[in-house]
mmCIF file of C-alpha atoms in Angstrom:
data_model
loop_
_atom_site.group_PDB
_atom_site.id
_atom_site.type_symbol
_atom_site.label_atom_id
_atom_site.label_comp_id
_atom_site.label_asym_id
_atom_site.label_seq_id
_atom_site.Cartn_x
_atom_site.Cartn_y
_atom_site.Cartn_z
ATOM 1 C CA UNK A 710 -42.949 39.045 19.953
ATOM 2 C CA UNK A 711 -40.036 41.648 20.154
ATOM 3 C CA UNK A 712 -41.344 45.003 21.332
ATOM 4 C CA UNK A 713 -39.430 48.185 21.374
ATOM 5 C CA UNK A 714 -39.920 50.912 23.983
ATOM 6 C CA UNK A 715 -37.873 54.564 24.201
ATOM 7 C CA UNK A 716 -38.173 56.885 27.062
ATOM 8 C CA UNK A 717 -38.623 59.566 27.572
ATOM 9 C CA UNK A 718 -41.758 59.980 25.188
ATOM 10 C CA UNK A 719 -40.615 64.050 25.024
ATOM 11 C CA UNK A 720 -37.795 65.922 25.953
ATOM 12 C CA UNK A 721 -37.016 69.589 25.819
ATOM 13 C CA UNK A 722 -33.134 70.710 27.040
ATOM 14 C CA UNK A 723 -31.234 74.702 26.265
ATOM 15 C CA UNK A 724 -28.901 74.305 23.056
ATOM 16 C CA UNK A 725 -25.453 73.304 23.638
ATOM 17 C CA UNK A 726 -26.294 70.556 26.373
ATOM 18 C CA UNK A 727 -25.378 67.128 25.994
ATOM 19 C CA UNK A 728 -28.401 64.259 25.803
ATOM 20 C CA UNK A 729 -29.339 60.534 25.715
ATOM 21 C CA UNK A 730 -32.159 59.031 24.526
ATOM 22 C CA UNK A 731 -32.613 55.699 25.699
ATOM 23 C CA UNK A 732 -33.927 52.302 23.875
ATOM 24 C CA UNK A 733 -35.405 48.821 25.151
ATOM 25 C CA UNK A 734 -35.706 46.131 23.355
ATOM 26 C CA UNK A 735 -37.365 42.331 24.935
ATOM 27 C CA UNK A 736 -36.054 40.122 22.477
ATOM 28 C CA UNK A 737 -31.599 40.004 22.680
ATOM 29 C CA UNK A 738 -31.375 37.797 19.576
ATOM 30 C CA UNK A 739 -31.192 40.870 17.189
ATOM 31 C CA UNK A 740 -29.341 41.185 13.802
ATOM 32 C CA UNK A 741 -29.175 45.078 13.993
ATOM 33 C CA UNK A 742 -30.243 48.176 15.634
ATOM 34 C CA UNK A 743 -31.247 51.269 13.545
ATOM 35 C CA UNK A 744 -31.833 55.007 14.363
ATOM 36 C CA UNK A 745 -33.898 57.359 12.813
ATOM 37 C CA UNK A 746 -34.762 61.374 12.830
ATOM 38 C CA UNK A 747 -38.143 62.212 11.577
ATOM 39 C CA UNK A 748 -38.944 66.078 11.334
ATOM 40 C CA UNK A 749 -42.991 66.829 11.572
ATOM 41 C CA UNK A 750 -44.597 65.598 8.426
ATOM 42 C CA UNK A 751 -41.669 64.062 6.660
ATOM 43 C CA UNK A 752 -40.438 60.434 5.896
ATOM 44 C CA UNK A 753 -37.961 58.904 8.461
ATOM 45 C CA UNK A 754 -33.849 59.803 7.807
ATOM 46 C CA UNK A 755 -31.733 57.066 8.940
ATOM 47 C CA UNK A 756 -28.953 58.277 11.552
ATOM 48 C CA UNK A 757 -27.025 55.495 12.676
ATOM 49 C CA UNK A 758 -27.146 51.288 12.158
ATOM 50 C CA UNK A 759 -25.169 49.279 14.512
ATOM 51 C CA UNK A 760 -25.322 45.519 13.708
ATOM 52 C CA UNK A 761 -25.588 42.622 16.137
ATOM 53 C CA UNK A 762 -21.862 42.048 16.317
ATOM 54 C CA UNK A 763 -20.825 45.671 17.105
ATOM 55 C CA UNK A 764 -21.159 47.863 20.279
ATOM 56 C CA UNK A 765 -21.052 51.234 19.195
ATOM 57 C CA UNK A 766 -21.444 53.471 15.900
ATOM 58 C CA UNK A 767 -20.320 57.180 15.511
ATOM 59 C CA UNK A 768 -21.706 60.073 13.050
ATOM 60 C CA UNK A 769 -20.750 63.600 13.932
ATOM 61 C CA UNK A 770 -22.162 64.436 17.058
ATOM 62 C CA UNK A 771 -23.907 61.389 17.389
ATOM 63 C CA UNK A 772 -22.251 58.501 19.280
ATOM 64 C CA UNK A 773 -25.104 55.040 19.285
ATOM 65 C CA UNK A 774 -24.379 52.305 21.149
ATOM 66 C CA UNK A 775 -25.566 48.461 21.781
ATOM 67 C CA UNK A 776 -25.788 46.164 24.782
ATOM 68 C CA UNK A 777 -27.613 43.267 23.287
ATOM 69 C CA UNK A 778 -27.592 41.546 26.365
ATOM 70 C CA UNK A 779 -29.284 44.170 28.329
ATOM 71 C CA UNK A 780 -31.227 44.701 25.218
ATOM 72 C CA UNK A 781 -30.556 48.544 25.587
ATOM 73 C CA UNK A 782 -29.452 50.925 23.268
ATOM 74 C CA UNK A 783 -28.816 54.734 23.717
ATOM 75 C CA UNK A 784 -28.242 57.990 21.325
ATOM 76 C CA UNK A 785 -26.117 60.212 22.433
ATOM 77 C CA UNK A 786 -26.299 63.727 21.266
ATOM 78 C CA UNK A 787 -23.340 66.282 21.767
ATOM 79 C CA UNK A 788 -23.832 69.988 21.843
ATOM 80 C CA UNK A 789 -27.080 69.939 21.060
ATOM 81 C CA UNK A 790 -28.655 72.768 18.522
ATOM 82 C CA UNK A 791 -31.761 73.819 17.679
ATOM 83 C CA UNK A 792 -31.971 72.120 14.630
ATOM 84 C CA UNK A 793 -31.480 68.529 15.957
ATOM 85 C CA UNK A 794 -35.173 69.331 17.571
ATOM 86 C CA UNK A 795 -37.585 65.969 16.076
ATOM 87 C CA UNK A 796 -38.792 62.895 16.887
ATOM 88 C CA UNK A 797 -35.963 60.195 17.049
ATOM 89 C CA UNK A 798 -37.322 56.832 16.457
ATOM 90 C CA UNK A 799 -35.514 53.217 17.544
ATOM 91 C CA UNK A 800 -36.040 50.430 15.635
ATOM 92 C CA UNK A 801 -34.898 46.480 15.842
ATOM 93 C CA UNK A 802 -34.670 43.891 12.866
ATOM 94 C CA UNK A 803 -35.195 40.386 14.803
ATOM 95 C CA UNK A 804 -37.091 37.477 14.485
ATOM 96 C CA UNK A 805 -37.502 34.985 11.306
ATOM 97 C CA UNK A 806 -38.670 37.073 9.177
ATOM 98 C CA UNK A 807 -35.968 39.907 10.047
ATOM 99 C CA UNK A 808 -38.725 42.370 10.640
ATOM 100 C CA UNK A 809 -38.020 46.138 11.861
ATOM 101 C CA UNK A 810 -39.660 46.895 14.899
ATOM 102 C CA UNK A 811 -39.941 50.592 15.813
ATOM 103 C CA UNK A 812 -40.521 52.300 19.303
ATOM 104 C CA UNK A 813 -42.574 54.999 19.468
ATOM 105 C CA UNK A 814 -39.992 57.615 19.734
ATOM 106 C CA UNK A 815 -38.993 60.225 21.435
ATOM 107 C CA UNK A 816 -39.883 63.777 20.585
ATOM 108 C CA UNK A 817 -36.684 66.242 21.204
ATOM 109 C CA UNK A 818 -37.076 70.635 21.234
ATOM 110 C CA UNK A 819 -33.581 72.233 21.779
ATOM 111 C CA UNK A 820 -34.645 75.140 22.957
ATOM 112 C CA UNK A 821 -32.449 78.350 21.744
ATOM 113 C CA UNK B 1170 -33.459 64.054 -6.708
ATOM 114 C CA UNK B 1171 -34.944 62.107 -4.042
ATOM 115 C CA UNK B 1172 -33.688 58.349 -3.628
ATOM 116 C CA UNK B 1173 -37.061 57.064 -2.735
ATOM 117 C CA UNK B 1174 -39.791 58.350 -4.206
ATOM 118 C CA UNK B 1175 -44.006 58.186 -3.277
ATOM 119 C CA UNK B 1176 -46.680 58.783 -4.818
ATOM 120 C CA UNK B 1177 -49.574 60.785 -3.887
ATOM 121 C CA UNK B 1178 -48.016 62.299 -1.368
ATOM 122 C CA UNK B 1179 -51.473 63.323 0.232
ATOM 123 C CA UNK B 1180 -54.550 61.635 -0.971
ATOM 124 C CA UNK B 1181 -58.405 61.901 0.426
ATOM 125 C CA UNK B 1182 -60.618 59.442 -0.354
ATOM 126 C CA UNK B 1183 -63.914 57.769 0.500
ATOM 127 C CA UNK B 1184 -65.080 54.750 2.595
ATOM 128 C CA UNK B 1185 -65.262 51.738 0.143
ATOM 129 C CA UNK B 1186 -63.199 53.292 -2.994
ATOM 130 C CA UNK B 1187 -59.780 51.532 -3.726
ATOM 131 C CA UNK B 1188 -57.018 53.195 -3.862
ATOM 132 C CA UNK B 1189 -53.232 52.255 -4.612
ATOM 133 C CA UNK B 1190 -50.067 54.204 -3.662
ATOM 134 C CA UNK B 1191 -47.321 54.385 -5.796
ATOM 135 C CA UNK B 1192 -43.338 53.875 -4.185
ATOM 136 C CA UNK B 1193 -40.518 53.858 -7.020
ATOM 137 C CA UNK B 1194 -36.392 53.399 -5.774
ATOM 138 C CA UNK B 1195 -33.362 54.633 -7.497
ATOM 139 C CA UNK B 1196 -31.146 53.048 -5.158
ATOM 140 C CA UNK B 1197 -31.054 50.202 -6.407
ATOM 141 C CA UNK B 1198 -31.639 48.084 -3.763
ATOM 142 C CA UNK B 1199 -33.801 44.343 -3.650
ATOM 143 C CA UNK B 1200 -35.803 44.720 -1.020
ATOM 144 C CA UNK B 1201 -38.813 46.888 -0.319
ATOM 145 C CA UNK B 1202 -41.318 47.492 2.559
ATOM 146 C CA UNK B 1203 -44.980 49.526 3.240
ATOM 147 C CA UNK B 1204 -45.353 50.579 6.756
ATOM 148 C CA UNK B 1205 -48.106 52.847 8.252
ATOM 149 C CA UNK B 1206 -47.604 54.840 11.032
ATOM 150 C CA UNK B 1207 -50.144 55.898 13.216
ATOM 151 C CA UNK B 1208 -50.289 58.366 16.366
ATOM 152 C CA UNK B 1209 -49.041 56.728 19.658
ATOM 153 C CA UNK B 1210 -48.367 53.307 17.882
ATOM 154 C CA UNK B 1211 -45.072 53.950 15.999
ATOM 155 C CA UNK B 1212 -44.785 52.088 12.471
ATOM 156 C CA UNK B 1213 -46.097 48.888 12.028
ATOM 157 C CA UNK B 1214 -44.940 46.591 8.897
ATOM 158 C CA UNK B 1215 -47.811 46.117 6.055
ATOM 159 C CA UNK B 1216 -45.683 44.089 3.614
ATOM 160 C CA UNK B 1217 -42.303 43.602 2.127
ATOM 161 C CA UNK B 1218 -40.775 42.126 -0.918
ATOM 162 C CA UNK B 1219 -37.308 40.813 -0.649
ATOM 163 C CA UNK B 1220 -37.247 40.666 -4.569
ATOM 164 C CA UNK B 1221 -39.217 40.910 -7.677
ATOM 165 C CA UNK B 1222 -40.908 37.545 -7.058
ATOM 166 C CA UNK B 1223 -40.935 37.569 -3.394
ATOM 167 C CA UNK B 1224 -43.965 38.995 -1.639
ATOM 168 C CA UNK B 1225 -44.697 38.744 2.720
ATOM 169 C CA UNK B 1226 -47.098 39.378 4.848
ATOM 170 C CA UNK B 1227 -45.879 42.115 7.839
ATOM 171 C CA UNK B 1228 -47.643 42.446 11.180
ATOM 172 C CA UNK B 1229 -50.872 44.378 10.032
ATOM 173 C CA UNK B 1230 -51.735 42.844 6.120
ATOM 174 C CA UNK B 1231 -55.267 42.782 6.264
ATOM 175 C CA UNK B 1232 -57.060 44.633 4.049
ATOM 176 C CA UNK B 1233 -54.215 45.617 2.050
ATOM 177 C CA UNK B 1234 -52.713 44.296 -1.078
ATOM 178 C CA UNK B 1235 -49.092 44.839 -2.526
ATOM 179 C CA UNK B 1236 -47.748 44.492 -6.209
ATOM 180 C CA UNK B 1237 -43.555 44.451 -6.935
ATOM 181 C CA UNK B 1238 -43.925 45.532 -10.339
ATOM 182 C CA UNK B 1239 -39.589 46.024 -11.006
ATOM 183 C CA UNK B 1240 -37.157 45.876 -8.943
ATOM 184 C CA UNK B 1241 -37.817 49.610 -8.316
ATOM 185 C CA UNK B 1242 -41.879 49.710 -7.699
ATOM 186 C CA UNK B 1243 -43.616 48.629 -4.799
ATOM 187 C CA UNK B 1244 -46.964 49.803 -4.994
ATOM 188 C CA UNK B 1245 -49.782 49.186 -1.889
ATOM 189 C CA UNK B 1246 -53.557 48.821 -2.559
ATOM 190 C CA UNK B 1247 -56.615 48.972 -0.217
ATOM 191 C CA UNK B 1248 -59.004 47.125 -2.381
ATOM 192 C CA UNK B 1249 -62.129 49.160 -0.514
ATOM 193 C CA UNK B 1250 -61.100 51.633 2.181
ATOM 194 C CA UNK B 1251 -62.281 51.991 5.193
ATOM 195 C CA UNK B 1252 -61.639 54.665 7.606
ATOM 196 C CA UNK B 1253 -59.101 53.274 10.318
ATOM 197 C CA UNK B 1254 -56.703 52.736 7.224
ATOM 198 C CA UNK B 1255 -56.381 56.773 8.112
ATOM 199 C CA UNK B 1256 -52.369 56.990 8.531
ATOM 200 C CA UNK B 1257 -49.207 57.870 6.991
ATOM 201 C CA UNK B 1258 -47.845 55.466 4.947
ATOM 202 C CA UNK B 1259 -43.994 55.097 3.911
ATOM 203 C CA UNK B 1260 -42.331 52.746 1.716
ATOM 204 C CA UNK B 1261 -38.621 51.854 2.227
ATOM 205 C CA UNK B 1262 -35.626 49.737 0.594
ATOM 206 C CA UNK B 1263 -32.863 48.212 1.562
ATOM 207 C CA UNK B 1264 -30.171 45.984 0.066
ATOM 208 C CA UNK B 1265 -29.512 42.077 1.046
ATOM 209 C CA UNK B 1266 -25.219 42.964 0.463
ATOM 210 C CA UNK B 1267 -23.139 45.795 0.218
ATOM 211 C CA UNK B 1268 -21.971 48.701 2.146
ATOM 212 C CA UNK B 1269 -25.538 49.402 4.082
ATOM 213 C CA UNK B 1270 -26.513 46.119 4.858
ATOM 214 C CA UNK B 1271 -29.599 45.689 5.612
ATOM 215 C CA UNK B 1272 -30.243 49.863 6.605
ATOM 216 C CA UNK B 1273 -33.441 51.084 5.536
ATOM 217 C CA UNK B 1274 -34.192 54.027 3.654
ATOM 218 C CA UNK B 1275 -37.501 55.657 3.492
ATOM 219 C CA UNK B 1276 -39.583 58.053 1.441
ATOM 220 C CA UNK B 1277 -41.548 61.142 2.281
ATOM 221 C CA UNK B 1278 -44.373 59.427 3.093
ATOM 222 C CA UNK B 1279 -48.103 59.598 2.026
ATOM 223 C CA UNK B 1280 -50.474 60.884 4.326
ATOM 224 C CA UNK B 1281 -53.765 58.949 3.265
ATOM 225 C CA UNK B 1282 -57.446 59.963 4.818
ATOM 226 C CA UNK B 1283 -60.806 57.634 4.406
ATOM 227 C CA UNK B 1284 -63.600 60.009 5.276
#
Protein backbone atom coordinates (compact mmCIF):
# COMPACT_ATOMS: atom_id res chain seq x y z
CA UNK A 1 0.00 0.00 0.00
CA UNK A 2 1.72 3.31 -1.16
CA UNK A 3 1.88 5.80 1.70
CA UNK A 4 2.89 9.36 1.43
CA UNK A 5 4.71 11.25 4.18
CA UNK A 6 5.93 15.26 4.08
CA UNK A 7 8.07 16.79 6.67
CA UNK A 8 8.17 19.05 8.28
CA UNK A 9 4.43 18.87 9.57
CA UNK A 10 4.82 23.04 10.11
CA UNK A 11 7.11 25.51 9.13
CA UNK A 12 7.34 29.20 9.81
CA UNK A 13 10.49 31.25 7.90
CA UNK A 14 10.79 35.72 7.51
CA UNK A 15 9.45 36.69 3.88
CA UNK A 16 11.89 36.75 1.19
CA UNK A 17 13.76 33.42 2.26
CA UNK A 18 14.05 30.60 0.10
CA UNK A 19 12.28 27.00 1.25
CA UNK A 20 11.79 23.26 0.55
CA UNK A 21 9.27 21.18 1.52
CA UNK A 22 10.08 17.72 1.26
CA UNK A 23 7.93 14.48 0.05
CA UNK A 24 8.25 10.54 0.58
CA UNK A 25 6.67 8.27 -1.13
CA UNK A 26 7.16 3.92 -0.43
CA UNK A 27 5.91 2.74 -3.55
CA UNK A 28 8.58 4.02 -6.89
CA UNK A 29 6.19 2.61 -9.52
CA UNK A 30 4.23 5.97 -9.78
CA UNK A 31 2.44 7.48 -12.87
CA UNK A 32 2.59 11.12 -11.46
CA UNK A 33 3.27 13.35 -8.64
CA UNK A 34 0.89 16.29 -7.83
CA UNK A 35 1.14 19.42 -5.57
CA UNK A 36 -1.37 21.23 -3.94
CA UNK A 37 -1.95 24.69 -1.79
CA UNK A 38 -4.90 24.61 0.44
CA UNK A 39 -5.65 27.99 2.35
CA UNK A 40 -7.74 27.35 5.85
CA UNK A 41 -11.21 26.28 4.96
CA UNK A 42 -10.99 26.11 1.22
CA UNK A 43 -10.84 23.28 -1.46
CA UNK A 44 -7.29 22.17 -2.56
CA UNK A 45 -5.56 24.45 -5.72
CA UNK A 46 -3.36 22.37 -7.75
CA UNK A 47 0.33 23.90 -8.06
CA UNK A 48 2.41 21.73 -9.96
CA UNK A 49 2.03 17.88 -11.70
CA UNK A 50 5.14 16.21 -12.71
CA UNK A 51 4.49 12.81 -14.40
CA UNK A 52 6.44 9.59 -13.98
CA UNK A 53 8.68 10.21 -16.95
CA UNK A 54 9.82 13.76 -15.99
CA UNK A 55 12.20 15.11 -13.25
CA UNK A 56 11.27 18.47 -12.66
CA UNK A 57 8.26 21.04 -13.28
CA UNK A 58 8.46 24.92 -12.98
CA UNK A 59 5.57 27.61 -12.15
CA UNK A 60 6.74 31.03 -11.11
CA UNK A 61 8.51 30.78 -8.07
CA UNK A 62 7.90 27.33 -7.69
CA UNK A 63 10.47 24.83 -9.02
CA UNK A 64 8.98 20.70 -8.11
CA UNK A 65 11.00 18.04 -8.69
CA UNK A 66 10.97 13.98 -8.87
CA UNK A 67 13.39 11.22 -7.96
CA UNK A 68 11.22 8.22 -8.42
CA UNK A 69 13.83 6.05 -7.44
CA UNK A 70 14.44 7.59 -4.15
CA UNK A 71 10.76 8.04 -4.11
CA UNK A 72 11.33 11.75 -3.01
CA UNK A 73 9.96 14.75 -4.20
CA UNK A 74 10.58 18.41 -3.04
CA UNK A 75 8.83 22.06 -3.55
CA UNK A 76 10.88 24.60 -3.77
CA UNK A 77 9.71 28.02 -2.95
CA UNK A 78 11.71 31.25 -4.01
CA UNK A 79 11.39 34.52 -2.23
CA UNK A 80 8.93 33.58 -0.17
CA UNK A 81 5.87 36.18 0.74
CA UNK A 82 3.41 36.31 3.06
CA UNK A 83 0.81 35.23 0.98
CA UNK A 84 2.28 31.81 -0.02
CA UNK A 85 1.54 31.07 3.96
CA UNK A 86 -0.96 27.45 3.77
CA UNK A 87 -0.88 24.06 3.99
CA UNK A 88 0.91 22.43 0.92
CA UNK A 89 -0.24 18.97 0.40
CA UNK A 90 1.77 15.99 -1.74
CA UNK A 91 -0.03 13.59 -3.37
CA UNK A 92 0.89 10.25 -5.59
CA UNK A 93 -1.38 8.46 -8.29
CA UNK A 94 0.03 4.68 -8.16
CA UNK A 95 -1.22 1.43 -7.95
CA UNK A 96 -4.01 -0.43 -10.23
CA UNK A 97 -6.49 1.53 -9.69
CA UNK A 98 -4.33 4.87 -10.25
CA UNK A 99 -5.45 6.16 -6.92
CA UNK A 100 -4.15 9.66 -5.43
CA UNK A 101 -2.57 9.28 -2.29
CA UNK A 102 -2.07 12.46 -0.23
CA UNK A 103 0.45 13.21 2.68
CA UNK A 104 -0.63 15.03 5.34
CA UNK A 105 0.96 18.24 4.47
CA UNK A 106 2.86 20.67 5.56
CA UNK A 107 1.56 23.85 7.10
CA UNK A 108 3.79 27.05 5.89
CA UNK A 109 3.47 31.00 7.83
CA UNK A 110 5.83 33.50 6.03
CA UNK A 111 6.14 35.64 8.53
CA UNK A 112 6.27 39.55 7.40
CA UNK B 1 -17.49 31.20 -12.12
CA UNK B 2 -16.05 28.43 -10.29
CA UNK B 3 -14.90 25.26 -12.42
CA UNK B 4 -16.01 22.82 -9.84
CA UNK B 5 -18.79 23.41 -8.06
CA UNK B 6 -20.37 21.74 -4.40
CA UNK B 7 -23.16 21.73 -2.95
CA UNK B 8 -24.06 22.49 0.50
CA UNK B 9 -21.14 23.93 1.19
CA UNK B 10 -21.78 23.48 5.06
CA UNK B 11 -24.45 21.15 6.16
CA UNK B 12 -25.45 19.90 9.94
CA UNK B 13 -27.27 17.05 10.32
CA UNK B 14 -28.35 14.28 12.67
CA UNK B 15 -27.19 10.72 13.56
CA UNK B 16 -29.24 8.31 11.29
CA UNK B 17 -30.73 11.00 8.63
CA UNK B 18 -29.38 10.59 4.98
CA UNK B 19 -27.99 13.05 3.41
CA UNK B 20 -26.47 13.52 -0.23
CA UNK B 21 -23.97 16.17 -1.43
CA UNK B 22 -24.21 17.61 -4.60
CA UNK B 23 -20.63 18.12 -6.98
CA UNK B 24 -21.41 19.53 -10.64
CA UNK B 25 -18.06 20.19 -13.31
CA UNK B 26 -17.83 22.63 -16.08
CA UNK B 27 -14.61 21.43 -17.13
CA UNK B 28 -15.51 19.05 -18.91
CA UNK B 29 -13.59 16.40 -17.84
CA UNK B 30 -14.60 12.21 -17.51
CA UNK B 31 -13.55 11.44 -14.45
CA UNK B 32 -14.71 12.36 -10.98
CA UNK B 33 -13.74 11.59 -7.32
CA UNK B 34 -15.28 12.18 -3.41
CA UNK B 35 -12.60 12.39 -0.88
CA UNK B 36 -12.96 13.34 2.85
CA UNK B 37 -10.43 14.84 4.67
CA UNK B 38 -10.07 14.60 8.16
CA UNK B 39 -7.61 16.27 10.84
CA UNK B 40 -4.13 14.54 11.02
CA UNK B 41 -5.14 11.90 8.31
CA UNK B 42 -4.87 13.90 5.03
CA UNK B 43 -7.59 12.91 2.26
CA UNK B 44 -8.60 9.60 1.85
CA UNK B 45 -10.49 8.42 -1.53
CA UNK B 46 -14.43 7.58 -1.01
CA UNK B 47 -15.21 6.83 -4.68
CA UNK B 48 -14.54 7.74 -8.23
CA UNK B 49 -16.17 7.42 -11.55
CA UNK B 50 -13.98 7.26 -14.54
CA UNK B 51 -17.19 7.86 -16.71
CA UNK B 52 -20.87 8.03 -16.75
CA UNK B 53 -21.21 4.25 -16.38
CA UNK B 54 -18.19 3.59 -14.41
CA UNK B 55 -18.46 3.62 -10.64
CA UNK B 56 -15.25 2.35 -7.87
CA UNK B 57 -14.85 1.77 -4.68
CA UNK B 58 -11.76 4.15 -3.02
CA UNK B 59 -9.99 3.28 0.21
CA UNK B 60 -12.80 4.25 2.79
CA UNK B 61 -16.48 3.27 0.82
CA UNK B 62 -18.33 2.06 3.57
CA UNK B 63 -21.22 3.62 4.46
CA UNK B 64 -21.32 5.81 1.59
CA UNK B 65 -23.03 5.64 -1.70
CA UNK B 66 -22.22 7.57 -5.03
CA UNK B 67 -24.52 8.36 -8.13
CA UNK B 68 -22.78 9.80 -11.74
CA UNK B 69 -25.83 11.32 -12.85
CA UNK B 70 -23.98 13.28 -16.34
CA UNK B 71 -20.91 13.54 -17.17
CA UNK B 72 -20.86 16.69 -14.96
CA UNK B 73 -22.62 15.36 -11.49
CA UNK B 74 -21.15 13.27 -9.03
CA UNK B 75 -23.22 13.32 -6.13
CA UNK B 76 -22.20 11.27 -2.57
CA UNK B 77 -24.86 9.85 -0.17
CA UNK B 78 -24.63 8.58 3.47
CA UNK B 79 -27.71 6.50 3.47
CA UNK B 80 -27.96 7.04 7.60
CA UNK B 81 -25.22 9.17 9.15
CA UNK B 82 -23.39 8.57 11.77
CA UNK B 83 -21.11 10.81 13.54
CA UNK B 84 -17.40 9.83 12.52
CA UNK B 85 -18.61 10.67 8.85
CA UNK B 86 -17.81 14.36 10.56
CA UNK B 87 -15.22 15.77 7.79
CA UNK B 88 -14.76 17.89 4.88
CA UNK B 89 -15.63 16.47 1.88
CA UNK B 90 -14.32 17.55 -1.75
CA UNK B 91 -15.15 16.30 -5.05
CA UNK B 92 -12.63 16.56 -7.95
CA UNK B 93 -12.25 15.86 -11.88
CA UNK B 94 -9.86 15.15 -14.05
CA UNK B 95 -9.54 14.21 -17.72
CA UNK B 96 -8.25 10.61 -19.15
CA UNK B 97 -6.36 12.92 -22.41
CA UNK B 98 -5.48 16.26 -23.09
CA UNK B 99 -3.31 18.98 -21.89
CA UNK B 100 -3.71 18.13 -17.88
CA UNK B 101 -3.53 14.62 -17.94
CA UNK B 102 -4.61 13.10 -15.34
CA UNK B 103 -4.26 16.59 -12.78
CA UNK B 104 -6.97 16.89 -10.45
CA UNK B 105 -9.03 19.74 -9.78
CA UNK B 106 -11.06 20.22 -6.74
CA UNK B 107 -13.99 22.16 -5.34
CA UNK B 108 -14.48 24.25 -2.26
CA UNK B 109 -15.33 21.60 -0.30
CA UNK B 110 -18.31 20.76 2.05
CA UNK B 111 -17.76 20.77 5.56
CA UNK B 112 -20.42 18.12 6.80
CA UNK B 113 -21.22 17.60 10.81
CA UNK B 114 -23.38 14.43 12.31
CA UNK B 115 -24.28 15.58 15.78
Amino acid sequence: KQEVTQIPAALSVPEGENLVLNCSFTDSAIYNLQWFRQDPGKGLTSLLLIQSSQREQTSGRLNASLDKSSGRSTLYIAASQPGDSATYLCAVRSGSARQLTFGSGTQLTVLP
Amino acid sequence: DADVTQTPRNRITKTGKRIMLECSQTKGHDRMYWYRQDPGLGLRLIYYSFDVKDINKGEISDGYSVSRQAQAKFSLSLESAIPNQTALYFCATSESGGRSYNEQFFGPGTRLTVL
